[in-house]
Amino acid sequence: MLTIENLHVEVDGKAILKGLSLTVPAGEVHAIMGPNGSGKSTLSYVLAGKEGYVVTAGSIRIGDFDLLEMSVDERAQAGVFLAFQYPVEVPGVNNKVFLRHALNAKRKAAGQPELDAVSFIKLLNEKLALVGMSKELAGRELNSGYSGGEKKKNEILQMAMLDPKLAILDEIDSGLDIDALKAVAAGVNALRSPQRSMLLITHYQRLLDAIAPDHVHVLLDGRIVHAGGPELALELEERGYDWLRAA
Amino acid sequence: MTTSSLLKDAPAFAKLAERARATIATHGWPTSRLEGFRYTSLRGVAELASDDAPPLDAYSVDGSSGDVRIEPLATALQRDDVAADFGSVAEIDTAEAALVAFNTDAVQGGLVIDVAAGADATLALSLGGARWPRLLIRVGRGARLRLRERWTDPATLTAPVTEIRLSDAAVCEHLVLQDAPTDRRILATVAVDVGRDARYEAHVVQLGAALGRIALPVALRGDGSHCSLSGLLAGAGTQHLDAHVVVDHIGQHTRSEQHFKGLFGDAASGVFRGNVRIAREARFADAQQMNRNLLLSERARAHAKPQLEIDNEDVKASHGATVGQLDANQLFYLRSRGIPESVARDLLVQAFADEIVAALPDAALAETVRGVLRGRLAVAAEVHA
């Protein structure tokens, strides 16, 4: 379960998040919607622990862990996963080698032995089938020269391999055509689990047609100003955000 | 220091030796006033050079196959054809080339290597303990030579000079792996003359030595000649590693590619100087040059000096040089998957180097290079921990 209380975050001395509170219980999928500049991406980076995002007040907990006390890699090992809006290309680093390092770092932190090569490949093949990705793509240089759709699929593959407690999907639909969006959404839906909290950050209703959220939150000017069920997304699509600004 | 010179008193070389001595008298040992030595400290080197060098083997042959003739320099120099070619590829008359003049004046030994026209040969050499070693390599018309050099245990100070002459349509694939102990100083020159439709391909990897400098002047003399030069300079501690490339486009339809990378940690430093000169008559030349440097510490330094001199308009030329640190976004991405920072850094450093290493035409030597780099990164991780 993710619990954020009264979170204040500055970037370059400018307040972006101004008292954000949010709870996502295990097993639920919550969507965060909001206009450009409302702080959606800042929230995802702060959860992952990116440099330059300064928390001036508040707390973030995942189960028993105080995230703000942990480094970027420690957070990931503890079960935080951010699917990037723009996955980073890392030429020269093989995707499989990368996945194996990531998985074994997590296992090491949990006191488990490293996976041997055979078990790793077996797990990888299983997850590739789950997210509908080719073995050829999985063996290439990490995100290097991948299409937009392939990059997003690769994010979902990593999520499947690392089995996080909290998955944050930052605009996972951006830059995808309808078919690619369907494929990525199918992967995400297959990864819904009673043990996992998911946070979908998006501009658009169309993603929420493909991945039905349990709750929808509206982020405006650094705060959650409104929340509701899946129907709220439809209402936002129709009415925009201005009516919430006035409130 | 000329007591052991092979050329001393040999009439066929009187003029060459005279020119060499004139260069030495005029310019002396190179100093930091020269562009090619501006960032390369030669302190202490001249003193070392003035010692009488012990007469040690210049090269040992580790293996060869195919139709290749290997002769000791001392006996080969008696032949007129060798006498005519010796000293004809490497320049000796300028201040920048003074090291070649020193070598020519004092040359102790070496090999003359001939690959017959149309032959296909492979040769592996190790640089020995001589201070002034010399190679003359002649690849015949349409022949192919795969040359592998290891510079693993050279003299404390050594200034080897290699001259390579490629006849029409010849190919030479030249790999140099310099992994000398870090108390050695190496000031090497590899000069190449490329004939019509011939191709010279160099892969230079410098991992060792206190000072490791390679000058690589290549003359694309024949029409349709081509050179492809790549290299990796990977230094740590207080190592200083250089690559000074000069490509002269002389014939028409000539093509050159340079791709060099520098990787410097601790207080290591390095220089890449890539000079491309396209002569007025060298129409339809195509020259590409890329140099990328990765600094792993605040004390590390890299100097990138690309230079294009183009005297005609029918050319395609591009060049680029960068000096930077590890990419923060890439580091964040890897760490956001749980990979510890030290491991993430190592992965990125290996990826940087592997662009050059993976292209080495010898899989076993590529693995050797990867092993040295991995070992060095492991040490660096301990220091930082």
PDB file of N, CA, C and O in Angstrom, chain A residues 187-242:
ATOM      1  N   GLY A 187      -0.849  -5.949 -21.308  1.00  0.00           N
ATOM      2  CA  GLY A 187       0.253  -6.329 -20.418  1.00  0.00           C
ATOM      3  C   GLY A 187       0.019  -5.812 -19.011  1.00  0.00           C
ATOM      4  O   GLY A 187       0.196  -6.538 -18.028  1.00  0.00           O
ATOM      5  N   VAL A 188      -0.388  -4.565 -18.906  1.00  0.00           N
ATOM      6  CA  VAL A 188      -0.627  -3.968 -17.578  1.00  0.00           C
ATOM      7  C   VAL A 188      -1.762  -4.706 -16.877  1.00  0.00           C
ATOM      8  O   VAL A 188      -1.661  -5.066 -15.694  1.00  0.00           O
ATOM      9  N   ASN A 189      -2.853  -4.968 -17.607  1.00  0.00           N
ATOM     10  CA  ASN A 189      -3.989  -5.670 -17.005  1.00  0.00           C
ATOM     11  C   ASN A 189      -3.594  -7.053 -16.502  1.00  0.00           C
ATOM     12  O   ASN A 189      -4.052  -7.504 -15.454  1.00  0.00           O
ATOM     13  N   ALA A 190      -2.710  -7.708 -17.269  1.00  0.00           N
ATOM     14  CA  ALA A 190      -2.270  -9.045 -16.856  1.00  0.00           C
ATOM     15  C   ALA A 190      -1.454  -8.985 -15.568  1.00  0.00           C
ATOM     16  O   ALA A 190      -1.306  -9.976 -14.869  1.00  0.00           O
ATOM     17  N   LEU A 191      -0.914  -7.797 -15.276  1.00  0.00           N
ATOM     18  CA  LEU A 191      -0.054  -7.643 -14.092  1.00  0.00           C
ATOM     19  C   LEU A 191      -0.818  -7.083 -12.885  1.00  0.00           C
ATOM     20  O   LEU A 191      -0.226  -6.836 -11.840  1.00  0.00           O
ATOM     21  N   ARG A 192      -2.103  -6.862 -13.052  1.00  0.00           N
ATOM     22  CA  ARG A 192      -2.902  -6.461 -11.881  1.00  0.00           C
ATOM     23  C   ARG A 192      -2.875  -7.619 -10.899  1.00  0.00           C
ATOM     24  O   ARG A 192      -2.979  -8.778 -11.284  1.00  0.00           O
ATOM     25  N   SER A 193      -2.713  -7.263  -9.639  1.00  0.00           N
ATOM     26  CA  SER A 193      -2.550  -8.334  -8.640  1.00  0.00           C
ATOM     27  C   SER A 193      -2.996  -7.821  -7.277  1.00  0.00           C
ATOM     28  O   SER A 193      -2.877  -6.624  -6.991  1.00  0.00           O
ATOM     29  N   PRO A 194      -3.513  -8.694  -6.453  1.00  0.00           N
ATOM     30  CA  PRO A 194      -3.950  -8.274  -5.106  1.00  0.00           C
ATOM     31  C   PRO A 194      -2.798  -7.745  -4.258  1.00  0.00           C
ATOM     32  O   PRO A 194      -3.024  -7.040  -3.274  1.00  0.00           O
ATOM     33  N   GLN A 195      -1.549  -8.095  -4.633  1.00  0.00           N
ATOM     34  CA  GLN A 195      -0.400  -7.635  -3.830  1.00  0.00           C
ATOM     35  C   GLN A 195       0.139  -6.282  -4.322  1.00  0.00           C
ATOM     36  O   GLN A 195       1.030  -5.719  -3.706  1.00  0.00           O
ATOM     37  N   ARG A 196      -0.380  -5.798  -5.460  1.00  0.00           N
ATOM     38  CA  ARG A 196       0.266  -4.660  -6.113  1.00  0.00           C
ATOM     39  C   ARG A 196      -0.628  -3.427  -6.123  1.00  0.00           C
ATOM     40  O   ARG A 196      -1.823  -3.533  -6.407  1.00  0.00           O
ATOM     41  N   SER A 197      -0.043  -2.261  -5.820  1.00  0.00           N
ATOM     42  CA  SER A 197      -0.729  -0.986  -6.033  1.00  0.00           C
ATOM     43  C   SER A 197      -0.255  -0.424  -7.361  1.00  0.00           C
ATOM     44  O   SER A 197       0.930  -0.515  -7.686  1.00  0.00           O
ATOM     45  N   MET A 198      -1.184   0.152  -8.122  1.00  0.00           N
ATOM     46  CA  MET A 198      -0.781   0.780  -9.380  1.00  0.00           C
ATOM     47  C   MET A 198      -1.291   2.205  -9.447  1.00  0.00           C
ATOM     48  O   MET A 198      -2.421   2.475  -9.049  1.00  0.00           O
ATOM     49  N   LEU A 199      -0.409   3.073  -9.959  1.00  0.00           N
ATOM     50  CA  LEU A 199      -0.755   4.479 -10.121  1.00  0.00           C
ATOM     51  C   LEU A 199      -0.603   4.816 -11.602  1.00  0.00           C
ATOM     52  O   LEU A 199       0.501   4.732 -12.158  1.00  0.00           O
ATOM     53  N   LEU A 200      -1.731   5.179 -12.233  1.00  0.00           N
ATOM     54  CA  LEU A 200      -1.690   5.530 -13.658  1.00  0.00           C
ATOM     55  C   LEU A 200      -1.714   7.036 -13.767  1.00  0.00           C
ATOM     56  O   LEU A 200      -2.663   7.672 -13.323  1.00  0.00           O
ATOM     57  N   ILE A 201      -0.679   7.590 -14.369  1.00  0.00           N
ATOM     58  CA  ILE A 201      -0.656   9.036 -14.559  1.00  0.00           C
ATOM     59  C   ILE A 201      -0.953   9.302 -16.026  1.00  0.00           C
ATOM     60  O   ILE A 201      -0.241   8.788 -16.897  1.00  0.00           O
ATOM     61  N   THR A 202      -2.014  10.047 -16.279  1.00  0.00           N
ATOM     62  CA  THR A 202      -2.391  10.231 -17.685  1.00  0.00           C
ATOM     63  C   THR A 202      -3.166  11.516 -17.927  1.00  0.00           C
ATOM     64  O   THR A 202      -3.765  12.096 -17.024  1.00  0.00           O
ATOM     65  N   HIS A 203      -3.125  11.948 -19.169  1.00  0.00           N
ATOM     66  CA  HIS A 203      -3.925  13.074 -19.632  1.00  0.00           C
ATOM     67  C   HIS A 203      -5.294  12.621 -20.108  1.00  0.00           C
ATOM     68  O   HIS A 203      -6.224  13.383 -20.166  1.00  0.00           O
ATOM     69  N   TYR A 204      -5.320  11.360 -20.585  1.00  0.00           N
ATOM     70  CA  TYR A 204      -6.422  11.016 -21.479  1.00  0.00           C
ATOM     71  C   TYR A 204      -7.297   9.887 -20.968  1.00  0.00           C
ATOM     72  O   TYR A 204      -6.824   8.897 -20.424  1.00  0.00           O
ATOM     73  N   GLN A 205      -8.562  10.057 -21.191  1.00  0.00           N
ATOM     74  CA  GLN A 205      -9.584   9.050 -20.908  1.00  0.00           C
ATOM     75  C   GLN A 205      -9.298   7.734 -21.639  1.00  0.00           C
ATOM     76  O   GLN A 205      -9.539   6.661 -21.104  1.00  0.00           O
ATOM     77  N   ARG A 206      -8.737   7.818 -22.852  1.00  0.00           N
ATOM     78  CA  ARG A 206      -8.628   6.605 -23.673  1.00  0.00           C
ATOM     79  C   ARG A 206      -7.815   5.511 -22.986  1.00  0.00           C
ATOM     80  O   ARG A 206      -8.081   4.333 -23.158  1.00  0.00           O
ATOM     81  N   LEU A 207      -6.802   5.900 -22.180  1.00  0.00           N
ATOM     82  CA  LEU A 207      -6.025   4.883 -21.454  1.00  0.00           C
ATOM     83  C   LEU A 207      -6.918   4.166 -20.438  1.00  0.00           C
ATOM     84  O   LEU A 207      -6.809   2.970 -20.216  1.00  0.00           O
ATOM     85  N   LEU A 208      -7.848   4.969 -19.847  1.00  0.00           N
ATOM     86  CA  LEU A 208      -8.678   4.401 -18.774  1.00  0.00           C
ATOM     87  C   LEU A 208      -9.810   3.536 -19.332  1.00  0.00           C
ATOM     88  O   LEU A 208     -10.430   2.778 -18.597  1.00  0.00           O
ATOM     89  N   ASP A 209     -10.057   3.644 -20.641  1.00  0.00           N
ATOM     90  CA  ASP A 209     -10.946   2.668 -21.285  1.00  0.00           C
ATOM     91  C   ASP A 209     -10.261   1.304 -21.355  1.00  0.00           C
ATOM     92  O   ASP A 209     -10.895   0.260 -21.258  1.00  0.00           O
ATOM     93  N   ALA A 210      -8.938   1.355 -21.530  1.00  0.00           N
ATOM     94  CA  ALA A 210      -8.186   0.115 -21.712  1.00  0.00           C
ATOM     95  C   ALA A 210      -7.739  -0.487 -20.377  1.00  0.00           C
ATOM     96  O   ALA A 210      -7.622  -1.697 -20.239  1.00  0.00           O
ATOM     97  N   ILE A 211      -7.430   0.387 -19.418  1.00  0.00           N
ATOM     98  CA  ILE A 211      -7.050  -0.090 -18.083  1.00  0.00           C
ATOM     99  C   ILE A 211      -8.020   0.568 -17.094  1.00  0.00           C
ATOM    100  O   ILE A 211      -7.855   1.742 -16.760  1.00  0.00           O
ATOM    101  N   ALA A 212      -9.039  -0.165 -16.657  1.00  0.00           N
ATOM    102  CA  ALA A 212     -10.084   0.442 -15.822  1.00  0.00           C
ATOM    103  C   ALA A 212      -9.568   0.686 -14.406  1.00  0.00           C
ATOM    104  O   ALA A 212      -9.141  -0.250 -13.729  1.00  0.00           O
ATOM    105  N   PRO A 213      -9.560   1.933 -13.961  1.00  0.00           N
ATOM    106  CA  PRO A 213      -9.065   2.208 -12.603  1.00  0.00           C
ATOM    107  C   PRO A 213     -10.160   1.968 -11.559  1.00  0.00           C
ATOM    108  O   PRO A 213     -11.348   2.009 -11.881  1.00  0.00           O
ATOM    109  N   ASP A 214      -9.713   1.749 -10.305  1.00  0.00           N
ATOM    110  CA  ASP A 214     -10.680   1.661  -9.205  1.00  0.00           C
ATOM    111  C   ASP A 214     -11.079   3.064  -8.750  1.00  0.00           C
ATOM    112  O   ASP A 214     -12.202   3.294  -8.328  1.00  0.00           O
ATOM    113  N   HIS A 215     -10.127   3.992  -8.779  1.00  0.00           N
ATOM    114  CA  HIS A 215     -10.390   5.371  -8.378  1.00  0.00           C
ATOM    115  C   HIS A 215      -9.681   6.336  -9.317  1.00  0.00           C
ATOM    116  O   HIS A 215      -8.653   5.999  -9.886  1.00  0.00           O
ATOM    117  N   VAL A 216     -10.247   7.537  -9.414  1.00  0.00           N
ATOM    118  CA  VAL A 216      -9.623   8.589 -10.211  1.00  0.00           C
ATOM    119  C   VAL A 216      -9.414   9.810  -9.319  1.00  0.00           C
ATOM    120  O   VAL A 216     -10.320  10.197  -8.568  1.00  0.00           O
ATOM    121  N   HIS A 217      -8.180  10.374  -9.348  1.00  0.00           N
ATOM    122  CA  HIS A 217      -7.867  11.573  -8.572  1.00  0.00           C
ATOM    123  C   HIS A 217      -7.543  12.700  -9.539  1.00  0.00           C
ATOM    124  O   HIS A 217      -6.916  12.458 -10.572  1.00  0.00           O
ATOM    125  N   VAL A 218      -7.913  13.902  -9.157  1.00  0.00           N
ATOM    126  CA  VAL A 218      -7.579  15.047  -9.988  1.00  0.00           C
ATOM    127  C   VAL A 218      -6.473  15.850  -9.301  1.00  0.00           C
ATOM    128  O   VAL A 218      -6.634  16.271  -8.155  1.00  0.00           O
ATOM    129  N   LEU A 219      -5.342  16.012 -10.021  1.00  0.00           N
ATOM    130  CA  LEU A 219      -4.218  16.792  -9.501  1.00  0.00           C
ATOM    131  C   LEU A 219      -4.240  18.160 -10.183  1.00  0.00           C
ATOM    132  O   LEU A 219      -4.181  18.264 -11.403  1.00  0.00           O
ATOM    133  N   LEU A 220      -4.347  19.188  -9.355  1.00  0.00           N
ATOM    134  CA  LEU A 220      -4.399  20.563  -9.873  1.00  0.00           C
ATOM    135  C   LEU A 220      -3.506  21.423  -8.992  1.00  0.00           C
ATOM    136  O   LEU A 220      -3.643  21.402  -7.769  1.00  0.00           O
ATOM    137  N   ASP A 221      -2.556  22.126  -9.626  1.00  0.00           N
ATOM    138  CA  ASP A 221      -1.685  23.034  -8.888  1.00  0.00           C
ATOM    139  C   ASP A 221      -1.061  22.383  -7.645  1.00  0.00           C
ATOM    140  O   ASP A 221      -1.030  22.973  -6.559  1.00  0.00           O
ATOM    141  N   GLY A 222      -0.585  21.135  -7.801  1.00  0.00           N
ATOM    142  CA  GLY A 222       0.196  20.505  -6.732  1.00  0.00           C
ATOM    143  C   GLY A 222      -0.596  19.844  -5.630  1.00  0.00           C
ATOM    144  O   GLY A 222      -0.023  19.448  -4.617  1.00  0.00           O
ATOM    145  N   ARG A 223      -1.895  19.739  -5.802  1.00  0.00           N
ATOM    146  CA  ARG A 223      -2.728  19.109  -4.768  1.00  0.00           C
ATOM    147  C   ARG A 223      -3.784  18.218  -5.416  1.00  0.00           C
ATOM    148  O   ARG A 223      -4.228  18.492  -6.530  1.00  0.00           O
ATOM    149  N   ILE A 224      -4.200  17.176  -4.686  1.00  0.00           N
ATOM    150  CA  ILE A 224      -5.363  16.400  -5.134  1.00  0.00           C
ATOM    151  C   ILE A 224      -6.607  17.202  -4.732  1.00  0.00           C
ATOM    152  O   ILE A 224      -6.856  17.447  -3.555  1.00  0.00           O
ATOM    153  N   VAL A 225      -7.362  17.631  -5.739  1.00  0.00           N
ATOM    154  CA  VAL A 225      -8.503  18.514  -5.436  1.00  0.00           C
ATOM    155  C   VAL A 225      -9.842  17.792  -5.531  1.00  0.00           C
ATOM    156  O   VAL A 225     -10.876  18.308  -5.103  1.00  0.00           O
ATOM    157  N   HIS A 226      -9.832  16.610  -6.115  1.00  0.00           N
ATOM    158  CA  HIS A 226     -11.095  15.922  -6.303  1.00  0.00           C
ATOM    159  C   HIS A 226     -10.796  14.440  -6.527  1.00  0.00           C
ATOM    160  O   HIS A 226      -9.725  14.094  -7.036  1.00  0.00           O
ATOM    161  N   ALA A 227     -11.720  13.567  -6.111  1.00  0.00           N
ATOM    162  CA  ALA A 227     -11.547  12.139  -6.343  1.00  0.00           C
ATOM    163  C   ALA A 227     -12.898  11.512  -6.579  1.00  0.00           C
ATOM    164  O   ALA A 227     -13.925  12.040  -6.155  1.00  0.00           O
ATOM    165  N   GLY A 228     -12.880  10.400  -7.282  1.00  0.00           N
ATOM    166  CA  GLY A 228     -14.140   9.721  -7.545  1.00  0.00           C
ATOM    167  C   GLY A 228     -13.889   8.360  -8.158  1.00  0.00           C
ATOM    168  O   GLY A 228     -12.745   7.887  -8.187  1.00  0.00           O
ATOM    169  N   GLY A 229     -14.934   7.765  -8.665  1.00  0.00           N
ATOM    170  CA  GLY A 229     -14.821   6.459  -9.315  1.00  0.00           C
ATOM    171  C   GLY A 229     -14.428   6.630 -10.768  1.00  0.00           C
ATOM    172  O   GLY A 229     -14.108   7.746 -11.201  1.00  0.00           O
ATOM    173  N   PRO A 230     -14.437   5.537 -11.538  1.00  0.00           N
ATOM    174  CA  PRO A 230     -14.029   5.580 -12.951  1.00  0.00           C
ATOM    175  C   PRO A 230     -14.846   6.584 -13.764  1.00  0.00           C
ATOM    176  O   PRO A 230     -14.355   7.135 -14.762  1.00  0.00           O
ATOM    177  N   GLU A 231     -16.070   6.862 -13.341  1.00  0.00           N
ATOM    178  CA  GLU A 231     -16.933   7.780 -14.098  1.00  0.00           C
ATOM    179  C   GLU A 231     -16.383   9.204 -14.088  1.00  0.00           C
ATOM    180  O   GLU A 231     -16.691   9.991 -14.987  1.00  0.00           O
ATOM    181  N   LEU A 232     -15.542   9.513 -13.101  1.00  0.00           N
ATOM    182  CA  LEU A 232     -14.978  10.870 -13.022  1.00  0.00           C
ATOM    183  C   LEU A 232     -14.128  11.183 -14.262  1.00  0.00           C
ATOM    184  O   LEU A 232     -14.118  12.315 -14.754  1.00  0.00           O
ATOM    185  N   ALA A 233     -13.444  10.159 -14.759  1.00  0.00           N
ATOM    186  CA  ALA A 233     -12.608  10.368 -15.946  1.00  0.00           C
ATOM    187  C   ALA A 233     -13.446  10.822 -17.132  1.00  0.00           C
ATOM    188  O   ALA A 233     -13.052  11.714 -17.890  1.00  0.00           O
ATOM    189  N   LEU A 234     -14.604  10.225 -17.290  1.00  0.00           N
ATOM    190  CA  LEU A 234     -15.513  10.606 -18.374  1.00  0.00           C
ATOM    191  C   LEU A 234     -15.982  12.041 -18.221  1.00  0.00           C
ATOM    192  O   LEU A 234     -16.036  12.808 -19.185  1.00  0.00           O
ATOM    193  N   GLU A 235     -16.263  12.381 -16.968  1.00  0.00           N
ATOM    194  CA  GLU A 235     -16.741  13.737 -16.689  1.00  0.00           C
ATOM    195  C   GLU A 235     -15.644  14.767 -17.011  1.00  0.00           C
ATOM    196  O   GLU A 235     -15.916  15.816 -17.595  1.00  0.00           O
ATOM    197  N   LEU A 236     -14.388  14.414 -16.674  1.00  0.00           N
ATOM    198  CA  LEU A 236     -13.270  15.322 -16.958  1.00  0.00           C
ATOM    199  C   LEU A 236     -13.076  15.481 -18.467  1.00  0.00           C
ATOM    200  O   LEU A 236     -12.781  16.569 -18.954  1.00  0.00           O
ATOM    201  N   GLU A 237     -13.249  14.383 -19.170  1.00  0.00           N
ATOM    202  CA  GLU A 237     -13.121  14.420 -20.621  1.00  0.00           C
ATOM    203  C   GLU A 237     -14.126  15.405 -21.210  1.00  0.00           C
ATOM    204  O   GLU A 237     -13.829  16.161 -22.131  1.00  0.00           O
ATOM    205  N   GLU A 238     -15.309  15.418 -20.646  1.00  0.00           N
ATOM    206  CA  GLU A 238     -16.395  16.253 -21.143  1.00  0.00           C
ATOM    207  C   GLU A 238     -16.261  17.708 -20.697  1.00  0.00           C
ATOM    208  O   GLU A 238     -16.390  18.631 -21.489  1.00  0.00           O
ATOM    209  N   ARG A 239     -15.937  17.893 -19.403  1.00  0.00           N
ATOM    210  CA  ARG A 239     -16.016  19.249 -18.836  1.00  0.00           C
ATOM    211  C   ARG A 239     -14.663  19.944 -18.678  1.00  0.00           C
ATOM    212  O   ARG A 239     -14.633  21.136 -18.356  1.00  0.00           O
ATOM    213  N   GLY A 240     -13.573  19.197 -18.831  1.00  0.00           N
ATOM    214  CA  GLY A 240     -12.277  19.818 -18.587  1.00  0.00           C
ATOM    215  C   GLY A 240     -12.015  19.960 -17.091  1.00  0.00           C
ATOM    216  O   GLY A 240     -12.660  19.288 -16.270  1.00  0.00           O
ATOM    217  N   TYR A 241     -11.046  20.838 -16.732  1.00  0.00           N
ATOM    218  CA  TYR A 241     -10.640  20.956 -15.327  1.00  0.00           C
ATOM    219  C   TYR A 241     -11.089  22.257 -14.679  1.00  0.00           C
ATOM    220  O   TYR A 241     -11.001  22.417 -13.470  1.00  0.00           O
ATOM    221  N   ASP A 242     -11.566  23.204 -15.476  1.00  0.00           N
ATOM    222  CA  ASP A 242     -11.824  24.548 -14.942  1.00  0.00           C
ATOM    223  C   ASP A 242     -12.862  24.569 -13.819  1.00  0.00           C
ATOM    224  O   ASP A 242     -12.728  25.317 -12.862  1.00  0.00           O
TER     225      ASP A 242
END
